[in-house]
Coordinates of C-alpha atoms in Angstrom, one line a residue:
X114 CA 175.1 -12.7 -57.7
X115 CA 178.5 -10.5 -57.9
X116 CA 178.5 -6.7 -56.6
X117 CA 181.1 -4.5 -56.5
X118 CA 181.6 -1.7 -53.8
X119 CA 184.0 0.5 -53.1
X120 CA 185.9 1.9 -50.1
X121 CA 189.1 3.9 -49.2
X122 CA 192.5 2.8 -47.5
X123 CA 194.6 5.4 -46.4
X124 CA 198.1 5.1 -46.3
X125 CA 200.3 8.0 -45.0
X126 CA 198.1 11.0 -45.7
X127 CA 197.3 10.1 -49.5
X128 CA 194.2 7.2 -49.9
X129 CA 194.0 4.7 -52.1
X130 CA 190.6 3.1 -53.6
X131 CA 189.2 -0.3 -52.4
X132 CA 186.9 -2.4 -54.6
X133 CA 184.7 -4.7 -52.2
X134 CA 183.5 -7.8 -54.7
X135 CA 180.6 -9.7 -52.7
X136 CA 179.5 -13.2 -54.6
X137 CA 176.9 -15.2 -53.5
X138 CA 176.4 -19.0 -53.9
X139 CA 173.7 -21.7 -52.2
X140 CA 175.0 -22.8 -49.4
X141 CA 176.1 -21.2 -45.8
X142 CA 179.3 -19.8 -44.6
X143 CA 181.0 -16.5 -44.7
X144 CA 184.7 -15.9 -46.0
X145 CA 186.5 -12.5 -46.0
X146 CA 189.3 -12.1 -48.3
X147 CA 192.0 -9.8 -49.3
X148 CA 194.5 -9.5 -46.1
X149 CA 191.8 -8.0 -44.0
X150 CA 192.9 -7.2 -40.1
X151 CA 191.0 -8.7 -36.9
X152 CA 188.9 -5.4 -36.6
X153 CA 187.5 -6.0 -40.1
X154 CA 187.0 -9.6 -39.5
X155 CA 184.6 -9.1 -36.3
X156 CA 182.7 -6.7 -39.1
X157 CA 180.4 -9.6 -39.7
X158 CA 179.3 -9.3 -36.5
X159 CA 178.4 -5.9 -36.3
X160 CA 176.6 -6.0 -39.7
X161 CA 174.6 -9.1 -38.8
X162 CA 173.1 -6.9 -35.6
X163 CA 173.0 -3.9 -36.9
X164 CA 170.5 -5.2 -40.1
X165 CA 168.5 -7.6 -37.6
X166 CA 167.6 -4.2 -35.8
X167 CA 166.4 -2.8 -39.1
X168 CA 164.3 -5.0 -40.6
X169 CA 167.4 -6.5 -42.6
X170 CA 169.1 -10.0 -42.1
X171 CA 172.2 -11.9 -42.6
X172 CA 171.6 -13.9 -46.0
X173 CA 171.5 -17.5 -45.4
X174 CA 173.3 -17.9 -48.3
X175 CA 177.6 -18.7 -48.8
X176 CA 178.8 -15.0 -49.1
X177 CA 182.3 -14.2 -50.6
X178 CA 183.9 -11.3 -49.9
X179 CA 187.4 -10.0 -52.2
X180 CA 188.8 -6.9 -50.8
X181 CA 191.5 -5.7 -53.7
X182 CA 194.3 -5.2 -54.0
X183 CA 194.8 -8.2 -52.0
X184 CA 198.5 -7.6 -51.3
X185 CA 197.5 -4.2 -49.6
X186 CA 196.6 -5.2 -45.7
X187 CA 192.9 -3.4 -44.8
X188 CA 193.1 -2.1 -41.1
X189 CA 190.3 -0.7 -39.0
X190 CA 185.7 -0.5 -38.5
X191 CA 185.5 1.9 -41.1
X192 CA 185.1 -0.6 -43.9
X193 CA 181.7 -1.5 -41.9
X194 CA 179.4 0.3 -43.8
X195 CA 181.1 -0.9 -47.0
X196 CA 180.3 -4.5 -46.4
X197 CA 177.0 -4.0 -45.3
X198 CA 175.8 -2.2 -48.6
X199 CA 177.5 -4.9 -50.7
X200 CA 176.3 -7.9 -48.9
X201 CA 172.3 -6.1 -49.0
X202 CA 173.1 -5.4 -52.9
X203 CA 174.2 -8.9 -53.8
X204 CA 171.5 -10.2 -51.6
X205 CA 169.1 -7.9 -53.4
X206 CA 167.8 -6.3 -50.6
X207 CA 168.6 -3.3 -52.0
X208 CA 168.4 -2.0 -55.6
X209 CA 171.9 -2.2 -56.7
X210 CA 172.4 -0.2 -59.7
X211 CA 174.0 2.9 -58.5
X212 CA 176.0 1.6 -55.5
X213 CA 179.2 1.2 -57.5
X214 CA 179.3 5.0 -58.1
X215 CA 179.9 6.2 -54.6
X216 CA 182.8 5.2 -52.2
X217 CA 181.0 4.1 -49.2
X218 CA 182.7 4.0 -45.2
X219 CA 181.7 3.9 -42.1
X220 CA 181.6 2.1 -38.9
X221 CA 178.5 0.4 -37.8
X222 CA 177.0 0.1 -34.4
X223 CA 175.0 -2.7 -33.1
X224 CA 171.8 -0.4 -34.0
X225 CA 172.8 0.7 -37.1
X226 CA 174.3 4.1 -36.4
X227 CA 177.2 5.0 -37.6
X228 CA 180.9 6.2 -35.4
X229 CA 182.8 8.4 -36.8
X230 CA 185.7 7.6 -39.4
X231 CA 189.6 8.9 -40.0
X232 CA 191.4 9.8 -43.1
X233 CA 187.8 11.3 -45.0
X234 CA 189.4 14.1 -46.6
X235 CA 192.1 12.5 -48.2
X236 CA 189.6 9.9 -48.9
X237 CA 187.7 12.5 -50.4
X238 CA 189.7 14.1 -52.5
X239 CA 191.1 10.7 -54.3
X240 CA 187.4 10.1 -54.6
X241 CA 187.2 12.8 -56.7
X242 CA 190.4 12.0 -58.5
X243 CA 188.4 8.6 -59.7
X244 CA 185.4 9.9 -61.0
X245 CA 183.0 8.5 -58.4
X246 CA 179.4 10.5 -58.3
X247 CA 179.6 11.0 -54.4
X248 CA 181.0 10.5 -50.7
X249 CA 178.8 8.6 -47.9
X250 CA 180.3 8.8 -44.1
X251 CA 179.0 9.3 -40.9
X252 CA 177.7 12.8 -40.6
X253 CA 180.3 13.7 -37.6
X254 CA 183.0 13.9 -40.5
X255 CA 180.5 15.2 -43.2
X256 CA 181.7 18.6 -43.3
X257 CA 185.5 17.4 -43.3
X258 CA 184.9 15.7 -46.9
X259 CA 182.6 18.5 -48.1
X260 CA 186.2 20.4 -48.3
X261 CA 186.2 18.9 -51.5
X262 CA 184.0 20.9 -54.1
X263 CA 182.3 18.8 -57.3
X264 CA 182.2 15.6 -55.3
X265 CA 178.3 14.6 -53.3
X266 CA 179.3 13.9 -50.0
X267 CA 176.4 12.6 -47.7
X268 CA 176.1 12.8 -44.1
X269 CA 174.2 9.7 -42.8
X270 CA 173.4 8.6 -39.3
X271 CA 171.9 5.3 -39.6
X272 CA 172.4 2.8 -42.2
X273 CA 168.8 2.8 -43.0
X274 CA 169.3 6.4 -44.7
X275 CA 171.7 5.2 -47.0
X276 CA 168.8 1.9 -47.9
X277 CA 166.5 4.4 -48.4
X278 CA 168.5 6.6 -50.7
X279 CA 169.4 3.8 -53.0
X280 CA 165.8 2.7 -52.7
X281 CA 164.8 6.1 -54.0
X282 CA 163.5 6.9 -50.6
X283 CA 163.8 9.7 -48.3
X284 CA 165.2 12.9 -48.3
X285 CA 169.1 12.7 -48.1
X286 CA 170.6 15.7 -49.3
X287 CA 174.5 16.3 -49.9
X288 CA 176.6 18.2 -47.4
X289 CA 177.4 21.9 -48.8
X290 CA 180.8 23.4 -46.9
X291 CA 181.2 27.0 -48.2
X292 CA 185.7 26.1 -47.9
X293 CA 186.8 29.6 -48.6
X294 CA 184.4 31.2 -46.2
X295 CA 185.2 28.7 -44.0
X296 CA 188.7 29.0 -44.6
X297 CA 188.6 33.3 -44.0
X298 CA 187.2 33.1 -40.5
X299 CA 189.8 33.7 -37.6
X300 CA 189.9 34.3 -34.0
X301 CA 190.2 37.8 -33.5
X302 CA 191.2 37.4 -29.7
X303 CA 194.2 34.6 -29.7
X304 CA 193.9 32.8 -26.8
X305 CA 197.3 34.0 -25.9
X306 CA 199.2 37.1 -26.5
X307 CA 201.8 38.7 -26.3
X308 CA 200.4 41.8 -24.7
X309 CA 200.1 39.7 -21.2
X310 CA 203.7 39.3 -21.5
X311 CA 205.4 42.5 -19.3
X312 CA 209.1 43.1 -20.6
X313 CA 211.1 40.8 -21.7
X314 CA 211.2 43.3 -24.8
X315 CA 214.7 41.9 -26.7
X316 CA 212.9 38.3 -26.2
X317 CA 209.8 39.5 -28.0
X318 CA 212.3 41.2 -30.7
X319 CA 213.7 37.6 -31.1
X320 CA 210.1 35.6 -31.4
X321 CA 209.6 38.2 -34.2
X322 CA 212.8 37.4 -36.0
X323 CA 211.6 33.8 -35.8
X324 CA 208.4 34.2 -37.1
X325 CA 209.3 36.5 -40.1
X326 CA 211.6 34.3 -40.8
X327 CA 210.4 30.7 -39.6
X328 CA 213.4 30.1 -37.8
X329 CA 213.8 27.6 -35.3
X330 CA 215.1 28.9 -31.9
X331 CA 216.0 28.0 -28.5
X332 CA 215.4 30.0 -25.6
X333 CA 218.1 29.3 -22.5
X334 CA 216.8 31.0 -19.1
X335 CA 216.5 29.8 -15.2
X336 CA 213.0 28.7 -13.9
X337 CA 210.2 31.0 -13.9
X338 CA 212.0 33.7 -16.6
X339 CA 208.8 33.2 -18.9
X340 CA 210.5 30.8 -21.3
X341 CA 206.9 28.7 -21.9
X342 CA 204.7 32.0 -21.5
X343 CA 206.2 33.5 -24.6
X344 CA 206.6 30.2 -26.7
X345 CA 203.0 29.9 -26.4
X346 CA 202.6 33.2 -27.7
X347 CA 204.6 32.4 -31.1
X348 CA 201.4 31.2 -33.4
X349 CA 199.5 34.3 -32.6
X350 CA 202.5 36.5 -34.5
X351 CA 202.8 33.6 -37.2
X352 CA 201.1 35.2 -40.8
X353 CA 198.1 33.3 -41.3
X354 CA 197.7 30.3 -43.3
X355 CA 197.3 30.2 -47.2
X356 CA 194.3 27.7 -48.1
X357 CA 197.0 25.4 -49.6
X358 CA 198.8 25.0 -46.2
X359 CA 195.2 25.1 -44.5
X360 CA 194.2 21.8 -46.5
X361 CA 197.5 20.0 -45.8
X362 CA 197.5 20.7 -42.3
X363 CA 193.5 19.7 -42.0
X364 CA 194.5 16.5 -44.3
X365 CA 197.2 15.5 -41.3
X366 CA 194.6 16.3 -38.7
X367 CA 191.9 14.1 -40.7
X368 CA 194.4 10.9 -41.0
X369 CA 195.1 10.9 -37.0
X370 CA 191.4 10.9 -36.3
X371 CA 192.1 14.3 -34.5
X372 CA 190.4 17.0 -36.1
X373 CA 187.4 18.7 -34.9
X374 CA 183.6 19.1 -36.5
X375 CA 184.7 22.5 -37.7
X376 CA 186.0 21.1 -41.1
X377 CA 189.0 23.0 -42.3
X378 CA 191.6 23.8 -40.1
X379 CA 192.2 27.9 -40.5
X380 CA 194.7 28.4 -37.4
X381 CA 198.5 27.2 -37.1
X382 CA 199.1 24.5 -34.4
X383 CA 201.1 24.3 -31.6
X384 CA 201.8 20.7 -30.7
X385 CA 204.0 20.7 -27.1
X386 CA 204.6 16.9 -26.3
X387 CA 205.6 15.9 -23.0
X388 CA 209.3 14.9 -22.5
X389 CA 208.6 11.5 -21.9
X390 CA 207.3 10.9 -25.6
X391 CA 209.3 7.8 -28.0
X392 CA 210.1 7.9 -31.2
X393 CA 207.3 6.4 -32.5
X394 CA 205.0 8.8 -31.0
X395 CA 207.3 12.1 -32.0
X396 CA 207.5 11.0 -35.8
X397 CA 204.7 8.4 -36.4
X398 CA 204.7 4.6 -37.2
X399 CA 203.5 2.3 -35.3
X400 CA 201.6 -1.5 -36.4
X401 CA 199.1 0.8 -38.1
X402 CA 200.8 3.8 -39.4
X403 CA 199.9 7.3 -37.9
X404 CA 201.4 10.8 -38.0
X405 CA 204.1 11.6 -34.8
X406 CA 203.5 15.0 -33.1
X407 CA 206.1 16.5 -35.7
X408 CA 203.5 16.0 -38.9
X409 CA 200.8 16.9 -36.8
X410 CA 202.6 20.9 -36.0
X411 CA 202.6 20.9 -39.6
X412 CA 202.6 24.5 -41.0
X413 CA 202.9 25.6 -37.4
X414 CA 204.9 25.2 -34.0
X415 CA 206.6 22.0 -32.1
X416 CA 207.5 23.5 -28.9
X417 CA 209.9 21.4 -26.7
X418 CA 209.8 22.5 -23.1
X419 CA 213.4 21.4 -21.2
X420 CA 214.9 20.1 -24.2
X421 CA 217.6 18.4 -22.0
X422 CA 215.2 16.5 -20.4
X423 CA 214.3 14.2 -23.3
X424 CA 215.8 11.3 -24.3
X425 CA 219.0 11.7 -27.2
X426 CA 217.6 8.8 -29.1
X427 CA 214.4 11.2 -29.7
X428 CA 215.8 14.3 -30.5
X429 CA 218.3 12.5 -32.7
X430 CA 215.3 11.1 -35.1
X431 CA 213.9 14.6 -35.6
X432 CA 217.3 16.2 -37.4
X433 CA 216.5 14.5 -40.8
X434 CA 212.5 15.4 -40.7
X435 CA 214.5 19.3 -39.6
X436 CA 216.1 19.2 -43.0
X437 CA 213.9 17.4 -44.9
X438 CA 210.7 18.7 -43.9
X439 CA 209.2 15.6 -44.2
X440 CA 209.4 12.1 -42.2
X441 CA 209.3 9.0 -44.2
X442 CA 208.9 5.5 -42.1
X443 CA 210.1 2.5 -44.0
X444 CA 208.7 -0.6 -42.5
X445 CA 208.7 -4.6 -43.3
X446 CA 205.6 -4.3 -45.2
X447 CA 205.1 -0.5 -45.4
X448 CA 206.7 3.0 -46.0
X449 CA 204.6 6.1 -45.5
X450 CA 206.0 9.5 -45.4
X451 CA 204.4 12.2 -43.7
X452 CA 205.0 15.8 -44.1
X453 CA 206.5 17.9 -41.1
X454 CA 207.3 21.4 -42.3
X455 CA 207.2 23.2 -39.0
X456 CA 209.4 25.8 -36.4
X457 CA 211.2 24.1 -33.5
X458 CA 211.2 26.3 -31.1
X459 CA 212.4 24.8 -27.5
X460 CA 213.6 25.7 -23.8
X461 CA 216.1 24.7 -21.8
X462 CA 217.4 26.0 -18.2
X463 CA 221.1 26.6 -18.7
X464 CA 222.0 24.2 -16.0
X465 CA 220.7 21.1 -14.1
X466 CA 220.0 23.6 -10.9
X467 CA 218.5 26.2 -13.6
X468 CA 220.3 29.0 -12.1
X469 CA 223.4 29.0 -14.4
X470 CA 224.9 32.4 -15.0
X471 CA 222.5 34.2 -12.6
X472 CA 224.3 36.6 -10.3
X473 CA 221.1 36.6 -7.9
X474 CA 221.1 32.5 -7.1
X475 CA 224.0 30.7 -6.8
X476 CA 224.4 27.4 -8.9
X477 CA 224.7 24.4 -7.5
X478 CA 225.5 21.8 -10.4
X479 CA 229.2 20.4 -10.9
X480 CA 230.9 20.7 -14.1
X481 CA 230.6 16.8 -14.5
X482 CA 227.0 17.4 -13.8
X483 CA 226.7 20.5 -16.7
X484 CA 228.8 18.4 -19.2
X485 CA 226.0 15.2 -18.9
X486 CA 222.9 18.0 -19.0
X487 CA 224.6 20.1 -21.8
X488 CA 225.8 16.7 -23.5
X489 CA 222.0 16.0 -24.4
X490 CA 222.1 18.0 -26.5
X491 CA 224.1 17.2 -29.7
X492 CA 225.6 19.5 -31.8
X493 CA 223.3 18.6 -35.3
X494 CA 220.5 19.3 -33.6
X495 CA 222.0 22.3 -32.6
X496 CA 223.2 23.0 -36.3
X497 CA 219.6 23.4 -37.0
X498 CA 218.4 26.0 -34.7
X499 CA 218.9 29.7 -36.3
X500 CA 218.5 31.5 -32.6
X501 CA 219.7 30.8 -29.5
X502 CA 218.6 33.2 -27.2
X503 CA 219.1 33.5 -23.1
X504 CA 216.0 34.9 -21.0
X505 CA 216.5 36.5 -18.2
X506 CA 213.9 36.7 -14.7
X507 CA 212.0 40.4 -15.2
X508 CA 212.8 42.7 -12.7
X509 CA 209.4 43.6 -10.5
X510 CA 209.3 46.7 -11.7
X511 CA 208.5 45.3 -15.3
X512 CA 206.2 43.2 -13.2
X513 CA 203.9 45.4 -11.9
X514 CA 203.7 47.7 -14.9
X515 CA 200.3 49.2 -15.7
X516 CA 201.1 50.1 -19.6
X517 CA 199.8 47.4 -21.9
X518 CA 202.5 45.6 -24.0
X519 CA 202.7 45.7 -28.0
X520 CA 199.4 43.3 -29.0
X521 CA 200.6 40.2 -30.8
X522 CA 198.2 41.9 -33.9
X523 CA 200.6 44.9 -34.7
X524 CA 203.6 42.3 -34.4
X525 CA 201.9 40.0 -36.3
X526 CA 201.7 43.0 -38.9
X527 CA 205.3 43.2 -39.4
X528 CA 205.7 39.6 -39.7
X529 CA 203.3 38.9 -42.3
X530 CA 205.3 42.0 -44.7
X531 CA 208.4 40.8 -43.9
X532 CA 207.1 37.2 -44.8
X533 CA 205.3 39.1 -48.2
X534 CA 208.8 40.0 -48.9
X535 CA 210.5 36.8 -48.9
X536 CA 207.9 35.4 -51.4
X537 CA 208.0 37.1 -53.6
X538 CA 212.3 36.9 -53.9
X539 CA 211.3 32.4 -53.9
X540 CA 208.2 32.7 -56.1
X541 CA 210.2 31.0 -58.9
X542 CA 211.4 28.2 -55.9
X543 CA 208.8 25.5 -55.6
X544 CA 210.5 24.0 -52.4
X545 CA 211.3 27.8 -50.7
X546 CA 209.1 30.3 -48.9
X547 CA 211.0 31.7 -46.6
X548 CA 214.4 32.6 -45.5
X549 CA 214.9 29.3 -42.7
X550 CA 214.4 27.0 -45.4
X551 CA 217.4 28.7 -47.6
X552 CA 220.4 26.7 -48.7
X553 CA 223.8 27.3 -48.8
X554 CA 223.5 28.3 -52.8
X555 CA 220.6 30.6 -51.9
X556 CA 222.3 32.1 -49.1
X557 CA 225.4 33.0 -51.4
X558 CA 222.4 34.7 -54.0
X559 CA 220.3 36.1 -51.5
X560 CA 222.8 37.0 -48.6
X561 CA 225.9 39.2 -50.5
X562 CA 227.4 41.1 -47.8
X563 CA 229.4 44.6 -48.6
X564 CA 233.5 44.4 -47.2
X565 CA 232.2 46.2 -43.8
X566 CA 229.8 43.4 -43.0
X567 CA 232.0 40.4 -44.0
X568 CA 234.6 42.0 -41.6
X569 CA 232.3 42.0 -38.7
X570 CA 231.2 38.8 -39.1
X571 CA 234.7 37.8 -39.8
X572 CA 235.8 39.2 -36.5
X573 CA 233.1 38.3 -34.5
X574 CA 233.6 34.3 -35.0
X575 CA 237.4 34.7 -34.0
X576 CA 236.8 36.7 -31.1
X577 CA 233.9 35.1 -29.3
X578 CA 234.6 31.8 -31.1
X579 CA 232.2 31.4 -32.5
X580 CA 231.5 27.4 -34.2
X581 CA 231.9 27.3 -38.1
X582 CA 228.1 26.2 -38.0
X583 CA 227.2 29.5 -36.9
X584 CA 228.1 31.1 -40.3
X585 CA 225.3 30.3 -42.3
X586 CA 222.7 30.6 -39.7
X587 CA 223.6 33.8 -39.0
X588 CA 223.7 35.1 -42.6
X589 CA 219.9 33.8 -42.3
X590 CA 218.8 35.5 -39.3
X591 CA 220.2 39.0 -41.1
X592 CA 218.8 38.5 -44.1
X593 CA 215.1 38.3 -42.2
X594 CA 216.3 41.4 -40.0
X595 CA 216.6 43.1 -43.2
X596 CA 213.1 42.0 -44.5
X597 CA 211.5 43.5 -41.5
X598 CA 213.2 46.6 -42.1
X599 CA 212.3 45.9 -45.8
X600 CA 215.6 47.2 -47.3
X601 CA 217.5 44.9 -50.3
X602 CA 220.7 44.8 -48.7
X603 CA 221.9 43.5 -45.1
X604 CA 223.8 46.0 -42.8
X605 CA 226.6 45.8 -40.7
X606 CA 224.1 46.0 -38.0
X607 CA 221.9 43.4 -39.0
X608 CA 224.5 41.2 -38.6
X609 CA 225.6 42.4 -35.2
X610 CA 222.0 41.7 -34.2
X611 CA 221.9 38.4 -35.8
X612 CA 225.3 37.7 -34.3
X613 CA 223.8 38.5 -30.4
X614 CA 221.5 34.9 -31.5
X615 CA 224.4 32.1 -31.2
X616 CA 224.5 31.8 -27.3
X617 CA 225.4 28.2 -27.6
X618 CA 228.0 28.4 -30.2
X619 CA 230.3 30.8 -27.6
X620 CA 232.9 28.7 -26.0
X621 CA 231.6 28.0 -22.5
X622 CA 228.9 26.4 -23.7
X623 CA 228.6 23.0 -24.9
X624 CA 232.5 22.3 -24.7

C-alpha cells in the first residue's frame, strides 16, 4: 500500500514542502530514500520504540520510504513524526484518508513524546501558501505557527494524540494565537535605560541621532567612560516594531531554534557577540545552514564591544551584509541568504593602553603599537559608520547627582516622529525607510543644502581634513538632525553638529 505525507525543509528562512511516499511490499527490510542525513536515518529507531510503547509496532513488512525532491538533502529529528504517521497509514494502523491534508513534524522520543522543532513559522506560513487544511508540531512551538491565521495548527504532546485525532478520537483542538494582541503588548519598564545613565548628555544626544536615523556609530572612549552602559540602552529609544518587521525578525528567531514560547517577537534585539566569534558564526553557514548573529539583530542592534579586538577577517565579511542588508552564503551544494537589516553600533578604546587623549592618565602605547591597534580597523568598514563619537570619563560630580536623567520613554518620543517623518518622504521607496539606508541619488533629492551650508561643509573638510568619505555621511546625519527638529530644510547648524560625528576621519586618527 502507497501513502503520501508531507513535511517541511527549511532552507534559509523560506521552507519548502516535503512529500514522504511510504510503500509496502511482503517481505522485511527498511530503505530510506531521498538524500536523507544520518539524524534522519537513526529515525527508524526512534519510531520503532516510540510505537512499541504505545501499543503500535514496526510492520514486519519491506517498507519503502521516497523523501522528494530527492536532489534536496533532508537534515535533522524533526521529520520523526512524519515517518511515523506514514509508515502507521500505509500499514493501516491508522485510517489514512485525511493524513495527506496536513504537513506533519516533529521529533519523537523513545516514549512517544514529542521535542520541540525549528523553522515552524516559516513552515507555517508556506503551509498555508499550499493549501494544506492544518499544522501538527510539538505543542512547545504551537503558538509560534499559530502566527499564521486560516491555517489549523495542533499542539500535540504524544504521538498517540495525533492516532487518536485521525482515528476520530479525542479531543484535539487547534491552537488560537490572538497575533495582533500579541503583537501590541510591550515592556513598559526596559530593562535598561537611559535614565540610570548620569551625564554624558552630548553622548545621549548622539544615541538619539542614531536611532532617529538608524545610523550606525562608533563610540571611542578609555575604559570605564560608560561606552557598553549606554549601547545597551540604544533598543529602549529605538521606535517600536511594525508587525511586518515583528514577523521577519520572529521568522529568523524560529529558523535558529532560538525563540522563546512567547510566539511573536514584539521587542527589537540586541545581539552583542563575544570578540572571539568566526565568520561562520557572525554571518551564518555552516554543514547545516543557520543564521550568524548579524541575521539574528535583525530589525534591531549588533553591538561590537572593542571593535579592535576582533579579528580583520571577521569584520571584513560584514561590510557587504552593511550595504546589502542582507547575507547570502553560496556553498558547494547550497546558497541561502539571510536577511541582516540592523544598526552597528560598536566601541573601541582609542589606544591599546585605553587612555589615549586623556589629560588625567598618561598613555603608554608606542606609535608602532597605535598604528597595529588602529590598523584593525579598515577604512570600508569605517566608510559605513555615519557617527563617530569620543566618550569621555564623567566627572564625580555627574556621578553623584541626585536628579533623575531624561527616561529613555520621552527620548524614545522624539525618535519615533522623527522616524514618522522620514516615512512618509520614502513611502513611494520599497527598499528605504529611513535616512541611513539613503543613497547617493537620494541624498542629492533629499539633502539640497542652501550656499551658507555647502560653505561650511566645504570648509570644514579642508580645515580639519576631513576624508572624502565623510561627505555623504555627514549630509545623512543632518538630514536626521533636521527630522528631529522637524523642519524641511537642513541648517548651517545641523551640519556643524553632524560635522562634530567624524572623529576618525580627522587626520591623527587612522593615518
Amino acid at each position: 500500500m502507497l501513502i503520501k505525507v508531507f513535511g517541511s525543509a527549511v532552507f534559509g528562512v523560506e521552507a519548502t514542502t516535503i512529500t514522504v511516499e511510504v510503500n509496502m511490499d511482503p517481505g522485511i527490510g527498511y530503505h530510506l530514500v531521498g538524500l536523507p542525513d544520518i539524524a534522519v536515518k537513526e529515525s527508524s529507531f526512534r519510531i520503532a520504540a516510540a510505537l512499541q510503547n504505545n501499543g503500535y509496532k514496526m510492520p514486519g513488512k519491506k517498507i519503502i520510504i521516497n523523501m522528494a525532491p530527492a536532489d534536496l538533502r533532508k537534515e535533522g529529528s524533526a521529520y520523526d513524526l512524519t515517518l511515523a504517521v506514514g509508515i502507521l497509514a500505509a500499514s493501516g494502523q491508522i485510517n489514512s484518508e485525511e493524513v495527506d491534508k496536513y504537513i506533519i513534524m516533529g521529533e519523537l522520543s523513545l516514549d512517544g513524546s514529542l521535542q520541540p522543532i525549528r523553522g515552524a513559522l516559516p513552515i507555517s506560513i508556506k503551509a498555508k501558501e499550499e493549501g494544506f487544511k492544518g499544522f501538527f508540531l510539538p505543542q512547545q512551538n504551537a503558538k509560534e505557527a499559530a502566527i499564521v491565521s486560516g491555517l489549523d495548527v495542533y499542539g500535540v504532546e504524544n504521538i498517540q494524540q495525533i492516532i487518536d485525532f485521525f482515528e476520530g478520537k479525542g479531543t484535539l483542538e487547534p491552537t488560537i494565537f490572538d497575533t495582533r494582541a500579541e503583537f501590541h503588548k510591550t515592556l513598559d519598564f526596559p530593562e535598561f535605560d537611559f535614565s540610570d545613565v548620569k551625564g554624558q548628555e552630548s553622548i545621549k544626544r548622539c544615541m538619539e541621532i542614531a536611532a532617529a536615523g538608524g545610523h550606525n556609530i562608533i563610540l571611542i572612549g578609555p575604559p570605564g567612560s560608560g561606552k557598553t552602559m549606554l549601547a545597551k540602552r540604544l533598543p529602549s529609544i529605538l521606535p517600536p516594531m511594525t508587525l511586518r518587521e515583528a514577523l521577519e525578525t520572529t521568522k529568523i528567531h524560529s529558523v535558529a531554534g532560538k525563540l522563546k514560547e512567547v510566539g511573536l517577537m514584539n521587542q527589537r534585539p540586541f545581539r552583542s557577540p563575544h570578540h572571539t566569534i568566526s565568520n561562520v558564526a557572525l554571518v551564518g553557514g555552516g554543514s547545516f545552514p543557520q543564521p550568524g548573529e548579524i541575521s539574528m539583530a535583525h530589525n534591531g542592534v549588533f553591538f561590537l564591544d572593542e571593535l579592535p579586538e576582533f579579528k580583520r577577517d571577521v569584520l571584513e565579511v560584514m561590510r557587504q551584509p552593511l550595504e546589502d542588508r542582507e547575507v547570502t552564503i553560496s556553498r558547494a551544494k547550497f546558497t541561502v541568504t539571510y536577511p541582516s537589516s540592523f544598526m552597528l553600533v560598536a566601541s573601541m578604546n582609542p589606544s591599546p593602553s585605553g587612555y589615549f587623549n586623556d589629560p588625567d592618565s598618561p598613555n603608554t602605547s608606542s606609535p608602532n603599537e597605535m598604528q597595529r591597534y588602529l590598523g584593525k580597523i579598515s577604512g570600508p568598514l569605517l566608510d559605513r559608520i555615519d557617527i563617530h563619537i569620543e566618550v569621555t570619563p564623567v566627572p564625580f560630580e555627574k556621578l553623584s547627582e541626585e536628579r533623575k536623567a531624561e527616561s529613555s520613554s520621552d527620548i524614545r518620543e522624539r525618535v519615533t516622529k522623527a522616524r514618522e517623518i522620514q516615512s512618509l518622504r520614502f513611502e513611494q521607496m520599497d527598499t528605504i525607510n529611513y535616512n541611513a539606508q539613503m543613497s547617493s541619488r537620494n541624498i542629492r533629492e533629499f539633502c539640497k543644502l542652501e550656499d551658507s551650508s555647502l560653505q561650511l561643509l566645504k570648509t570644514a573638510m579642508e580645515r580639519l581634513n576631513l576624508s572624502a568619505r565623510a561627505y555623504d555621511r555627514i549630509l545623512k546625519v543632518s538630514r536626521t538632525i533636521a527630522d528631529l527638529e522637524a523642519t524641511e530644510n537642513i541648517s548651517s547648524a545641523h551640519i556643524s553638529e553632524a560635522i562634530q560625528y567624524r572623529s576618525l576621519d580627522r587626520e591623527g586618527w587612522l593615518g
